mmCIF file with all atom_site columns, C-alpha atoms and ligand atoms in Angstrom:
data_model
loop_
_atom_site.group_PDB
_atom_site.id
_atom_site.type_symbol
_atom_site.label_atom_id
_atom_site.label_alt_id
_atom_site.label_comp_id
_atom_site.label_asym_id
_atom_site.label_entity_id
_atom_site.label_seq_id
_atom_site.pdbx_PDB_ins_code
_atom_site.Cartn_x
_atom_site.Cartn_y
_atom_site.Cartn_z
_atom_site.occupancy
_atom_site.B_iso_or_equiv
_atom_site.pdbx_formal_charge
_atom_site.auth_seq_id
_atom_site.auth_comp_id
_atom_site.auth_asym_id
_atom_site.auth_atom_id
_atom_site.pdbx_PDB_model_num
ATOM   1   C CA  . MET A 1 1   ? 0.000   0.000  0.000   1.00 67.00 ? 1   MET A CA  1
ATOM   2   C CA  . GLU A 1 2   ? 1.410   3.356  -1.017  1.00 84.00 ? 2   GLU A CA  1
ATOM   3   C CA  . VAL A 1 3   ? 1.318   5.747  1.945   1.00 92.00 ? 3   VAL A CA  1
ATOM   4   C CA  . ARG A 1 4   ? 2.358   9.411  2.029   1.00 95.00 ? 4   ARG A CA  1
ATOM   5   C CA  . LYS A 1 5   ? 2.802   11.596 5.078   1.00 96.00 ? 5   LYS A CA  1
ATOM   6   C CA  . ILE A 1 6   ? 1.664   15.226 4.949   1.00 96.00 ? 6   ILE A CA  1
ATOM   7   C CA  . HIS A 1 7   ? 2.147   17.195 8.159   1.00 94.00 ? 7   HIS A CA  1
ATOM   8   C CA  . ASP A 1 8   ? 0.748   14.969 10.929  1.00 93.00 ? 8   ASP A CA  1
ATOM   9   C CA  . LYS A 1 9   ? -1.427  12.707 8.775   1.00 95.00 ? 9   LYS A CA  1
ATOM   10  C CA  . GLU A 1 10  ? -0.869  9.620  6.672   1.00 96.00 ? 10  GLU A CA  1
ATOM   11  C CA  . PHE A 1 11  ? -2.649  9.188  3.343   1.00 97.00 ? 11  PHE A CA  1
ATOM   12  C CA  . GLU A 1 12  ? -3.091  6.015  1.298   1.00 97.00 ? 12  GLU A CA  1
ATOM   13  C CA  . LEU A 1 13  ? -3.530  5.711  -2.447  1.00 97.00 ? 13  LEU A CA  1
ATOM   14  C CA  . PHE A 1 14  ? -7.237  5.932  -3.291  1.00 98.00 ? 14  PHE A CA  1
ATOM   15  C CA  . ILE A 1 15  ? -7.817  6.838  -6.973  1.00 98.00 ? 15  ILE A CA  1
ATOM   16  C CA  . PRO A 1 16  ? -4.839  6.338  -9.291  1.00 98.00 ? 16  PRO A CA  1
ATOM   17  C CA  . ASN A 1 17  ? -4.156  8.857  -12.041 1.00 98.00 ? 17  ASN A CA  1
ATOM   18  C CA  . ALA A 1 18  ? -5.171  6.470  -14.823 1.00 98.00 ? 18  ALA A CA  1
ATOM   19  C CA  . ARG A 1 19  ? -8.698  6.177  -13.388 1.00 98.00 ? 19  ARG A CA  1
ATOM   20  C CA  . ILE A 1 20  ? -8.932  9.940  -12.943 1.00 98.00 ? 20  ILE A CA  1
ATOM   21  C CA  . ASN A 1 21  ? -8.009  10.439 -16.593 1.00 98.00 ? 21  ASN A CA  1
ATOM   22  C CA  . VAL A 1 22  ? -10.685 8.003  -17.770 1.00 98.00 ? 22  VAL A CA  1
ATOM   23  C CA  . ALA A 1 23  ? -13.353 9.733  -15.651 1.00 98.00 ? 23  ALA A CA  1
ATOM   24  C CA  . ILE A 1 24  ? -12.346 13.155 -16.970 1.00 98.00 ? 24  ILE A CA  1
ATOM   25  C CA  . SER A 1 25  ? -12.353 11.953 -20.597 1.00 98.00 ? 25  SER A CA  1
ATOM   26  C CA  . ASP A 1 26  ? -15.855 10.502 -20.140 1.00 98.00 ? 26  ASP A CA  1
ATOM   27  C CA  . MET A 1 27  ? -17.020 13.756 -18.566 1.00 98.00 ? 27  MET A CA  1
ATOM   28  C CA  . ALA A 1 28  ? -15.477 15.856 -21.358 1.00 98.00 ? 28  ALA A CA  1
ATOM   29  C CA  . ALA A 1 29  ? -17.292 13.746 -23.948 1.00 98.00 ? 29  ALA A CA  1
ATOM   30  C CA  . SER A 1 30  ? -20.650 14.236 -22.154 1.00 98.00 ? 30  SER A CA  1
ATOM   31  C CA  . ILE A 1 31  ? -20.134 17.972 -21.736 1.00 98.00 ? 31  ILE A CA  1
ATOM   32  C CA  . SER A 1 32  ? -19.026 18.398 -25.360 1.00 98.00 ? 32  SER A CA  1
ATOM   33  C CA  . ARG A 1 33  ? -22.124 16.537 -26.551 1.00 98.00 ? 33  ARG A CA  1
ATOM   34  C CA  . ASP A 1 34  ? -24.531 18.422 -24.245 1.00 98.00 ? 34  ASP A CA  1
ATOM   35  C CA  . LEU A 1 35  ? -23.180 21.897 -24.890 1.00 97.00 ? 35  LEU A CA  1
ATOM   36  C CA  . GLU A 1 36  ? -22.610 21.789 -28.645 1.00 96.00 ? 36  GLU A CA  1
ATOM   37  C CA  . GLY A 1 37  ? -24.009 24.971 -30.194 1.00 96.00 ? 37  GLY A CA  1
ATOM   38  C CA  . LYS A 1 38  ? -24.251 26.868 -26.878 1.00 97.00 ? 38  LYS A CA  1
ATOM   39  C CA  . ASP A 1 39  ? -22.267 29.948 -25.882 1.00 97.00 ? 39  ASP A CA  1
ATOM   40  C CA  . VAL A 1 40  ? -20.255 28.350 -23.053 1.00 98.00 ? 40  VAL A CA  1
ATOM   41  C CA  . ILE A 1 41  ? -17.847 29.707 -20.476 1.00 98.00 ? 41  ILE A CA  1
ATOM   42  C CA  . PHE A 1 42  ? -16.092 27.337 -18.060 1.00 98.00 ? 42  PHE A CA  1
ATOM   43  C CA  . MET A 1 43  ? -15.264 28.756 -14.647 1.00 98.00 ? 43  MET A CA  1
ATOM   44  C CA  . GLY A 1 44  ? -12.629 26.869 -12.685 1.00 98.00 ? 44  GLY A CA  1
ATOM   45  C CA  . ILE A 1 45  ? -12.644 27.528 -8.944  1.00 97.00 ? 45  ILE A CA  1
ATOM   46  C CA  . LEU A 1 46  ? -9.133  28.085 -7.607  1.00 96.00 ? 46  LEU A CA  1
ATOM   47  C CA  . ASN A 1 47  ? -7.035  26.733 -6.134  1.00 95.00 ? 47  ASN A CA  1
ATOM   48  C CA  . GLY A 1 48  ? -8.290  23.169 -6.051  1.00 96.00 ? 48  GLY A CA  1
ATOM   49  C CA  . ALA A 1 49  ? -9.760  22.853 -9.561  1.00 98.00 ? 49  ALA A CA  1
ATOM   50  C CA  . PHE A 1 50  ? -6.682  23.919 -11.545 1.00 98.00 ? 50  PHE A CA  1
ATOM   51  C CA  . MET A 1 51  ? -5.531  20.399 -12.464 1.00 98.00 ? 51  MET A CA  1
ATOM   52  C CA  . PHE A 1 52  ? -9.003  19.029 -13.169 1.00 98.00 ? 52  PHE A CA  1
ATOM   53  C CA  . ALA A 1 53  ? -9.849  22.092 -15.278 1.00 98.00 ? 53  ALA A CA  1
ATOM   54  C CA  . ALA A 1 54  ? -6.656  21.830 -17.338 1.00 98.00 ? 54  ALA A CA  1
ATOM   55  C CA  . GLU A 1 55  ? -7.193  18.152 -18.103 1.00 98.00 ? 55  GLU A CA  1
ATOM   56  C CA  . LEU A 1 56  ? -10.908 18.555 -18.861 1.00 98.00 ? 56  LEU A CA  1
ATOM   57  C CA  . ILE A 1 57  ? -10.828 21.680 -20.984 1.00 98.00 ? 57  ILE A CA  1
ATOM   58  C CA  . LYS A 1 58  ? -8.314  20.353 -23.494 1.00 98.00 ? 58  LYS A CA  1
ATOM   59  C CA  . GLN A 1 59  ? -10.768 17.555 -24.305 1.00 98.00 ? 59  GLN A CA  1
ATOM   60  C CA  . ILE A 1 60  ? -13.770 19.850 -24.843 1.00 98.00 ? 60  ILE A CA  1
ATOM   61  C CA  . THR A 1 61  ? -14.494 20.009 -28.553 1.00 97.00 ? 61  THR A CA  1
ATOM   62  C CA  . PRO A 1 62  ? -16.982 22.912 -29.134 1.00 96.00 ? 62  PRO A CA  1
ATOM   63  C CA  . ASN A 1 63  ? -15.659 26.483 -29.093 1.00 96.00 ? 63  ASN A CA  1
ATOM   64  C CA  . CYS A 1 64  ? -15.716 27.820 -25.535 1.00 97.00 ? 64  CYS A CA  1
ATOM   65  C CA  . GLN A 1 65  ? -14.157 30.256 -23.094 1.00 97.00 ? 65  GLN A CA  1
ATOM   66  C CA  . ILE A 1 66  ? -12.425 29.442 -19.818 1.00 97.00 ? 66  ILE A CA  1
ATOM   67  C CA  . THR A 1 67  ? -11.651 31.586 -16.823 1.00 96.00 ? 67  THR A CA  1
ATOM   68  C CA  . PHE A 1 68  ? -10.724 31.016 -13.191 1.00 97.00 ? 68  PHE A CA  1
ATOM   69  C CA  . LEU A 1 69  ? -12.354 32.440 -10.092 1.00 96.00 ? 69  LEU A CA  1
ATOM   70  C CA  . LYS A 1 70  ? -11.235 32.521 -6.518  1.00 95.00 ? 70  LYS A CA  1
ATOM   71  C CA  . LEU A 1 71  ? -13.153 32.748 -3.275  1.00 91.00 ? 71  LEU A CA  1
ATOM   72  C CA  . ALA A 1 72  ? -11.911 35.421 -0.904  1.00 84.00 ? 72  ALA A CA  1
ATOM   73  C CA  . SER A 1 73  ? -13.176 35.684 2.646   1.00 70.00 ? 73  SER A CA  1
ATOM   74  C CA  . TYR A 1 74  ? -15.273 38.725 3.454   1.00 60.00 ? 74  TYR A CA  1
ATOM   75  C CA  . ALA A 1 75  ? -14.035 40.807 6.337   1.00 48.00 ? 75  ALA A CA  1
ATOM   76  C CA  . GLY A 1 76  ? -17.389 40.326 8.038   1.00 50.00 ? 76  GLY A CA  1
ATOM   77  C CA  . THR A 1 77  ? -19.206 37.146 8.909   1.00 47.00 ? 77  THR A CA  1
ATOM   78  C CA  . SER A 1 78  ? -22.784 36.033 8.571   1.00 47.00 ? 78  SER A CA  1
ATOM   79  C CA  . SER A 1 79  ? -24.829 33.793 10.816  1.00 45.00 ? 79  SER A CA  1
ATOM   80  C CA  . THR A 1 80  ? -23.680 30.830 8.779   1.00 53.00 ? 80  THR A CA  1
ATOM   81  C CA  . GLY A 1 81  ? -19.998 31.580 9.289   1.00 57.00 ? 81  GLY A CA  1
ATOM   82  C CA  . THR A 1 82  ? -17.531 33.316 7.011   1.00 65.00 ? 82  THR A CA  1
ATOM   83  C CA  . VAL A 1 83  ? -19.078 34.403 3.734   1.00 66.00 ? 83  VAL A CA  1
ATOM   84  C CA  . LYS A 1 84  ? -16.773 34.066 0.745   1.00 83.00 ? 84  LYS A CA  1
ATOM   85  C CA  . ARG A 1 85  ? -16.835 36.569 -2.078  1.00 88.00 ? 85  ARG A CA  1
ATOM   86  C CA  . LEU A 1 86  ? -16.147 35.393 -5.596  1.00 90.00 ? 86  LEU A CA  1
ATOM   87  C CA  . ILE A 1 87  ? -13.361 37.373 -7.255  1.00 91.00 ? 87  ILE A CA  1
ATOM   88  C CA  . GLY A 1 88  ? -12.088 37.448 -10.823 1.00 88.00 ? 88  GLY A CA  1
ATOM   89  C CA  . ILE A 1 89  ? -15.273 37.748 -12.900 1.00 89.00 ? 89  ILE A CA  1
ATOM   90  C CA  . ASN A 1 90  ? -13.918 39.866 -15.752 1.00 84.00 ? 90  ASN A CA  1
ATOM   91  C CA  . GLU A 1 91  ? -15.800 38.174 -18.562 1.00 82.00 ? 91  GLU A CA  1
ATOM   92  C CA  . ASP A 1 92  ? -19.317 39.120 -19.584 1.00 90.00 ? 92  ASP A CA  1
ATOM   93  C CA  . ILE A 1 93  ? -21.344 36.041 -18.673 1.00 95.00 ? 93  ILE A CA  1
ATOM   94  C CA  . LYS A 1 94  ? -24.777 37.511 -19.394 1.00 96.00 ? 94  LYS A CA  1
ATOM   95  C CA  . ASN A 1 95  ? -26.790 35.119 -21.593 1.00 95.00 ? 95  ASN A CA  1
ATOM   96  C CA  . LYS A 1 96  ? -24.027 32.485 -21.559 1.00 98.00 ? 96  LYS A CA  1
ATOM   97  C CA  . THR A 1 97  ? -24.034 28.908 -20.305 1.00 98.00 ? 97  THR A CA  1
ATOM   98  C CA  . VAL A 1 98  ? -21.705 28.800 -17.322 1.00 98.00 ? 98  VAL A CA  1
ATOM   99  C CA  . VAL A 1 99  ? -20.069 25.520 -16.324 1.00 98.00 ? 99  VAL A CA  1
ATOM   100 C CA  . ILE A 1 100 ? -18.586 25.679 -12.830 1.00 98.00 ? 100 ILE A CA  1
ATOM   101 C CA  . LEU A 1 101 ? -15.543 23.411 -12.457 1.00 98.00 ? 101 LEU A CA  1
ATOM   102 C CA  . GLU A 1 102 ? -14.994 22.275 -8.867  1.00 98.00 ? 102 GLU A CA  1
ATOM   103 C CA  . ASP A 1 103 ? -12.449 19.863 -7.435  1.00 98.00 ? 103 ASP A CA  1
ATOM   104 C CA  . ILE A 1 104 ? -14.869 18.576 -4.785  1.00 97.00 ? 104 ILE A CA  1
ATOM   105 C CA  . VAL A 1 105 ? -18.406 19.202 -3.590  1.00 97.00 ? 105 VAL A CA  1
ATOM   106 C CA  . ASP A 1 106 ? -18.622 18.251 0.065   1.00 95.00 ? 106 ASP A CA  1
ATOM   107 C CA  . THR A 1 107 ? -21.429 19.969 2.036   1.00 94.00 ? 107 THR A CA  1
ATOM   108 C CA  . GLY A 1 108 ? -22.298 22.097 -1.001  1.00 95.00 ? 108 GLY A CA  1
ATOM   109 C CA  . ILE A 1 109 ? -22.161 25.332 1.015   1.00 92.00 ? 109 ILE A CA  1
ATOM   110 C CA  . THR A 1 110 ? -19.374 26.729 -1.188  1.00 93.00 ? 110 THR A CA  1
ATOM   111 C CA  . LEU A 1 111 ? -21.165 25.748 -4.380  1.00 95.00 ? 111 LEU A CA  1
ATOM   112 C CA  . GLU A 1 112 ? -24.424 27.352 -3.274  1.00 95.00 ? 112 GLU A CA  1
ATOM   113 C CA  . SER A 1 113 ? -22.610 30.592 -2.523  1.00 93.00 ? 113 SER A CA  1
ATOM   114 C CA  . ILE A 1 114 ? -20.844 30.550 -5.930  1.00 95.00 ? 114 ILE A CA  1
ATOM   115 C CA  . ILE A 1 115 ? -24.116 29.969 -7.787  1.00 96.00 ? 115 ILE A CA  1
ATOM   116 C CA  . LYS A 1 116 ? -25.909 32.747 -5.882  1.00 94.00 ? 116 LYS A CA  1
ATOM   117 C CA  . GLN A 1 117 ? -23.175 35.200 -6.809  1.00 94.00 ? 117 GLN A CA  1
ATOM   118 C CA  . LEU A 1 118 ? -22.971 34.121 -10.466 1.00 96.00 ? 118 LEU A CA  1
ATOM   119 C CA  . ASN A 1 119 ? -26.762 34.375 -10.859 1.00 96.00 ? 119 ASN A CA  1
ATOM   120 C CA  . GLY A 1 120 ? -26.409 38.118 -10.331 1.00 94.00 ? 120 GLY A CA  1
ATOM   121 C CA  . TYR A 1 121 ? -24.625 38.317 -13.695 1.00 95.00 ? 121 TYR A CA  1
ATOM   122 C CA  . GLU A 1 122 ? -27.637 36.827 -15.509 1.00 96.00 ? 122 GLU A CA  1
ATOM   123 C CA  . PRO A 1 123 ? -26.185 33.762 -17.229 1.00 98.00 ? 123 PRO A CA  1
ATOM   124 C CA  . VAL A 1 124 ? -28.719 31.785 -19.269 1.00 98.00 ? 124 VAL A CA  1
ATOM   125 C CA  . GLU A 1 125 ? -27.958 28.651 -17.201 1.00 98.00 ? 125 GLU A CA  1
ATOM   126 C CA  . ILE A 1 126 ? -25.386 27.368 -14.719 1.00 98.00 ? 126 ILE A CA  1
ATOM   127 C CA  . ARG A 1 127 ? -24.155 23.801 -14.788 1.00 98.00 ? 127 ARG A CA  1
ATOM   128 C CA  . VAL A 1 128 ? -21.837 22.126 -12.313 1.00 98.00 ? 128 VAL A CA  1
ATOM   129 C CA  . ALA A 1 129 ? -18.968 19.741 -13.075 1.00 99.00 ? 129 ALA A CA  1
ATOM   130 C CA  . THR A 1 130 ? -17.047 18.347 -10.138 1.00 98.00 ? 130 THR A CA  1
ATOM   131 C CA  . LEU A 1 131 ? -14.280 15.786 -10.063 1.00 98.00 ? 131 LEU A CA  1
ATOM   132 C CA  . LEU A 1 132 ? -15.300 14.469 -6.634  1.00 98.00 ? 132 LEU A CA  1
ATOM   133 C CA  . HIS A 1 133 ? -18.517 14.458 -4.620  1.00 98.00 ? 133 HIS A CA  1
ATOM   134 C CA  . LYS A 1 134 ? -19.254 13.273 -1.082  1.00 97.00 ? 134 LYS A CA  1
ATOM   135 C CA  . PRO A 1 135 ? -22.991 12.446 -1.199  1.00 98.00 ? 135 PRO A CA  1
ATOM   136 C CA  . ASP A 1 136 ? -23.122 11.570 2.519   1.00 97.00 ? 136 ASP A CA  1
ATOM   137 C CA  . ALA A 1 137 ? -21.937 15.073 3.437   1.00 95.00 ? 137 ALA A CA  1
ATOM   138 C CA  . TYR A 1 138 ? -24.100 16.960 0.921   1.00 96.00 ? 138 TYR A CA  1
ATOM   139 C CA  . LEU A 1 139 ? -26.592 19.344 2.525   1.00 95.00 ? 139 LEU A CA  1
ATOM   140 C CA  . LYS A 1 140 ? -28.017 21.034 -0.574  1.00 95.00 ? 140 LYS A CA  1
ATOM   141 C CA  . ASP A 1 141 ? -30.373 20.046 -3.362  1.00 96.00 ? 141 ASP A CA  1
ATOM   142 C CA  . ILE A 1 142 ? -28.512 21.750 -6.196  1.00 97.00 ? 142 ILE A CA  1
ATOM   143 C CA  . PRO A 1 143 ? -28.194 19.168 -8.970  1.00 97.00 ? 143 PRO A CA  1
ATOM   144 C CA  . LEU A 1 144 ? -24.632 18.224 -9.895  1.00 98.00 ? 144 LEU A CA  1
ATOM   145 C CA  . ASP A 1 145 ? -24.647 17.811 -13.675 1.00 98.00 ? 145 ASP A CA  1
ATOM   146 C CA  . TYR A 1 146 ? -21.293 16.063 -14.082 1.00 98.00 ? 146 TYR A CA  1
ATOM   147 C CA  . VAL A 1 147 ? -19.565 14.070 -11.314 1.00 98.00 ? 147 VAL A CA  1
ATOM   148 C CA  . GLY A 1 148 ? -16.273 12.214 -11.772 1.00 98.00 ? 148 GLY A CA  1
ATOM   149 C CA  . PHE A 1 149 ? -16.379 10.085 -8.610  1.00 98.00 ? 149 PHE A CA  1
ATOM   150 C CA  . GLU A 1 150 ? -18.786 9.779  -5.691  1.00 98.00 ? 150 GLU A CA  1
ATOM   151 C CA  . ILE A 1 151 ? -16.623 9.080  -2.657  1.00 98.00 ? 151 ILE A CA  1
ATOM   152 C CA  . PRO A 1 152 ? -17.214 8.291  1.038   1.00 97.00 ? 152 PRO A CA  1
ATOM   153 C CA  . ASN A 1 153 ? -17.016 11.030 3.622   1.00 95.00 ? 153 ASN A CA  1
ATOM   154 C CA  . ASP A 1 154 ? -13.211 10.754 4.040   1.00 95.00 ? 154 ASP A CA  1
ATOM   155 C CA  . PHE A 1 155 ? -10.663 13.530 3.693   1.00 96.00 ? 155 PHE A CA  1
ATOM   156 C CA  . VAL A 1 156 ? -8.711  13.295 0.430   1.00 97.00 ? 156 VAL A CA  1
ATOM   157 C CA  . VAL A 1 157 ? -5.696  15.037 -1.119  1.00 97.00 ? 157 VAL A CA  1
ATOM   158 C CA  . GLY A 1 158 ? -3.990  15.134 -4.499  1.00 98.00 ? 158 GLY A CA  1
ATOM   159 C CA  . TYR A 1 159 ? -4.892  16.168 -8.035  1.00 98.00 ? 159 TYR A CA  1
ATOM   160 C CA  . GLY A 1 160 ? -5.343  19.767 -6.887  1.00 98.00 ? 160 GLY A CA  1
ATOM   161 C CA  . LEU A 1 161 ? -6.780  19.068 -3.437  1.00 97.00 ? 161 LEU A CA  1
ATOM   162 C CA  . ASP A 1 162 ? -4.697  20.001 -0.421  1.00 96.00 ? 162 ASP A CA  1
ATOM   163 C CA  . TYR A 1 163 ? -4.220  19.329 3.236   1.00 95.00 ? 163 TYR A CA  1
ATOM   164 C CA  . GLU A 1 164 ? -3.100  22.608 4.829   1.00 93.00 ? 164 GLU A CA  1
ATOM   165 C CA  . GLY A 1 165 ? -1.559  23.760 1.563   1.00 93.00 ? 165 GLY A CA  1
ATOM   166 C CA  . PHE A 1 166 ? 0.270   20.557 0.634   1.00 96.00 ? 166 PHE A CA  1
ATOM   167 C CA  . GLY A 1 167 ? -0.600  17.643 -1.622  1.00 97.00 ? 167 GLY A CA  1
ATOM   168 C CA  . ARG A 1 168 ? -2.022  19.567 -4.593  1.00 97.00 ? 168 ARG A CA  1
ATOM   169 C CA  . ASN A 1 169 ? 0.852   18.415 -6.832  1.00 98.00 ? 169 ASN A CA  1
ATOM   170 C CA  . LEU A 1 170 ? 0.116   14.706 -6.467  1.00 98.00 ? 170 LEU A CA  1
ATOM   171 C CA  . ALA A 1 171 ? -1.066  13.036 -9.693  1.00 98.00 ? 171 ALA A CA  1
ATOM   172 C CA  . ASP A 1 172 ? -3.119  10.434 -7.778  1.00 98.00 ? 172 ASP A CA  1
ATOM   173 C CA  . ILE A 1 173 ? -5.797  10.994 -5.131  1.00 98.00 ? 173 ILE A CA  1
ATOM   174 C CA  . TYR A 1 174 ? -5.047  9.776  -1.609  1.00 98.00 ? 174 TYR A CA  1
ATOM   175 C CA  . LYS A 1 175 ? -7.347  9.395  1.383   1.00 97.00 ? 175 LYS A CA  1
ATOM   176 C CA  . VAL A 1 176 ? -6.513  9.872  5.014   1.00 96.00 ? 176 VAL A CA  1
ATOM   177 C CA  . VAL A 1 177 ? -5.635  6.820  7.086   1.00 96.00 ? 177 VAL A CA  1
ATOM   178 C CA  . ASP A 1 178 ? -7.199  6.700  10.559  1.00 80.00 ? 178 ASP A CA  1
ATOM   179 C CA  . PRO A 1 179 ? -8.361  10.339 10.685  1.00 65.00 ? 179 PRO A CA  1
HETATM 180 P P1  . IMP B 2 .   ? -18.096 22.384 0.784   1.00 57.10 ? 201 IMP B P1  1
HETATM 181 O O1  . IMP B 2 .   ? -18.253 21.704 2.098   1.00 57.10 ? 201 IMP B O1  1
HETATM 182 O O2  . IMP B 2 .   ? -18.825 21.636 -0.320  1.00 57.10 ? 201 IMP B O2  1
HETATM 183 O O3  . IMP B 2 .   ? -18.478 23.824 0.845   1.00 57.10 ? 201 IMP B O3  1
HETATM 184 O O4  . IMP B 2 .   ? -16.553 22.296 0.422   1.00 57.10 ? 201 IMP B O4  1
HETATM 185 C C1  . IMP B 2 .   ? -15.721 23.348 0.746   1.00 57.10 ? 201 IMP B C1  1
HETATM 186 C C2  . IMP B 2 .   ? -14.312 23.135 0.318   1.00 57.10 ? 201 IMP B C2  1
HETATM 187 O O5  . IMP B 2 .   ? -13.710 22.283 1.275   1.00 57.10 ? 201 IMP B O5  1
HETATM 188 C C3  . IMP B 2 .   ? -14.028 22.466 -1.016  1.00 57.10 ? 201 IMP B C3  1
HETATM 189 O O6  . IMP B 2 .   ? -14.095 23.328 -2.123  1.00 57.10 ? 201 IMP B O6  1
HETATM 190 C C4  . IMP B 2 .   ? -12.597 22.005 -0.767  1.00 57.10 ? 201 IMP B C4  1
HETATM 191 O O7  . IMP B 2 .   ? -11.704 23.069 -0.990  1.00 57.10 ? 201 IMP B O7  1
HETATM 192 C C5  . IMP B 2 .   ? -12.628 21.649 0.693   1.00 57.10 ? 201 IMP B C5  1
HETATM 193 N N1  . IMP B 2 .   ? -12.744 20.214 0.904   1.00 57.10 ? 201 IMP B N1  1
HETATM 194 C C6  . IMP B 2 .   ? -13.844 19.492 1.201   1.00 57.10 ? 201 IMP B C6  1
HETATM 195 N N2  . IMP B 2 .   ? -13.554 18.191 1.351   1.00 57.10 ? 201 IMP B N2  1
HETATM 196 C C7  . IMP B 2 .   ? -12.221 18.080 1.122   1.00 57.10 ? 201 IMP B C7  1
HETATM 197 C C8  . IMP B 2 .   ? -11.299 16.981 1.115   1.00 57.10 ? 201 IMP B C8  1
HETATM 198 O O8  . IMP B 2 .   ? -11.633 15.806 1.343   1.00 57.10 ? 201 IMP B O8  1
HETATM 199 N N3  . IMP B 2 .   ? -10.004 17.287 0.837   1.00 57.10 ? 201 IMP B N3  1
HETATM 200 C C9  . IMP B 2 .   ? -9.577  18.545 0.567   1.00 57.10 ? 201 IMP B C9  1
HETATM 201 N N4  . IMP B 2 .   ? -10.391 19.599 0.569   1.00 57.10 ? 201 IMP B N4  1
HETATM 202 C C10 . IMP B 2 .   ? -11.708 19.373 0.829   1.00 57.10 ? 201 IMP B C10 1
#
């Protein structure tokens, strides 16, 4: 068993790179088929989605745009905790089909906040593509249009996902051992 130590935790190999690539290719084929003829802009959410977005977008066949957004914490807080403001929307997304590219949808709180903010720019529709999803942790009813892998409620790193800033560079996905 391949184990890696990051800070105080040990992680074991969970999804090897070859399986990730197959899932992303399948997803790219579905998205390309579904969005043919639409005016599409992909929005990768930094930092975690950079690797997924790069691999996916080069396999998208219709003409499209791609940009990256980042969530920055507001100075203030709301009753639900820290509210994160979406920064980096320079493109005109009015009347376009937006495809959000996420590394992982866990509780869905982040995704809900992103969609609320993007709706203010009047896109014609918003779709969601995520490499990973933890259905057991999901608290929202926003449909996830494209999901690479449904995974158990374990903490994972690699392929863009980090543990306290480390692990994003790993080509495979690892899950925590004995959390
Ligand atoms: P949410 O709970 O769906 O709002 O997820 C919030 C964020 O937590 C995600 O965008 C990730 O950055 C991070 N996150 C959730 N689960 C994991 C994990 O297993 N590994 C690394 N980051 C995670």
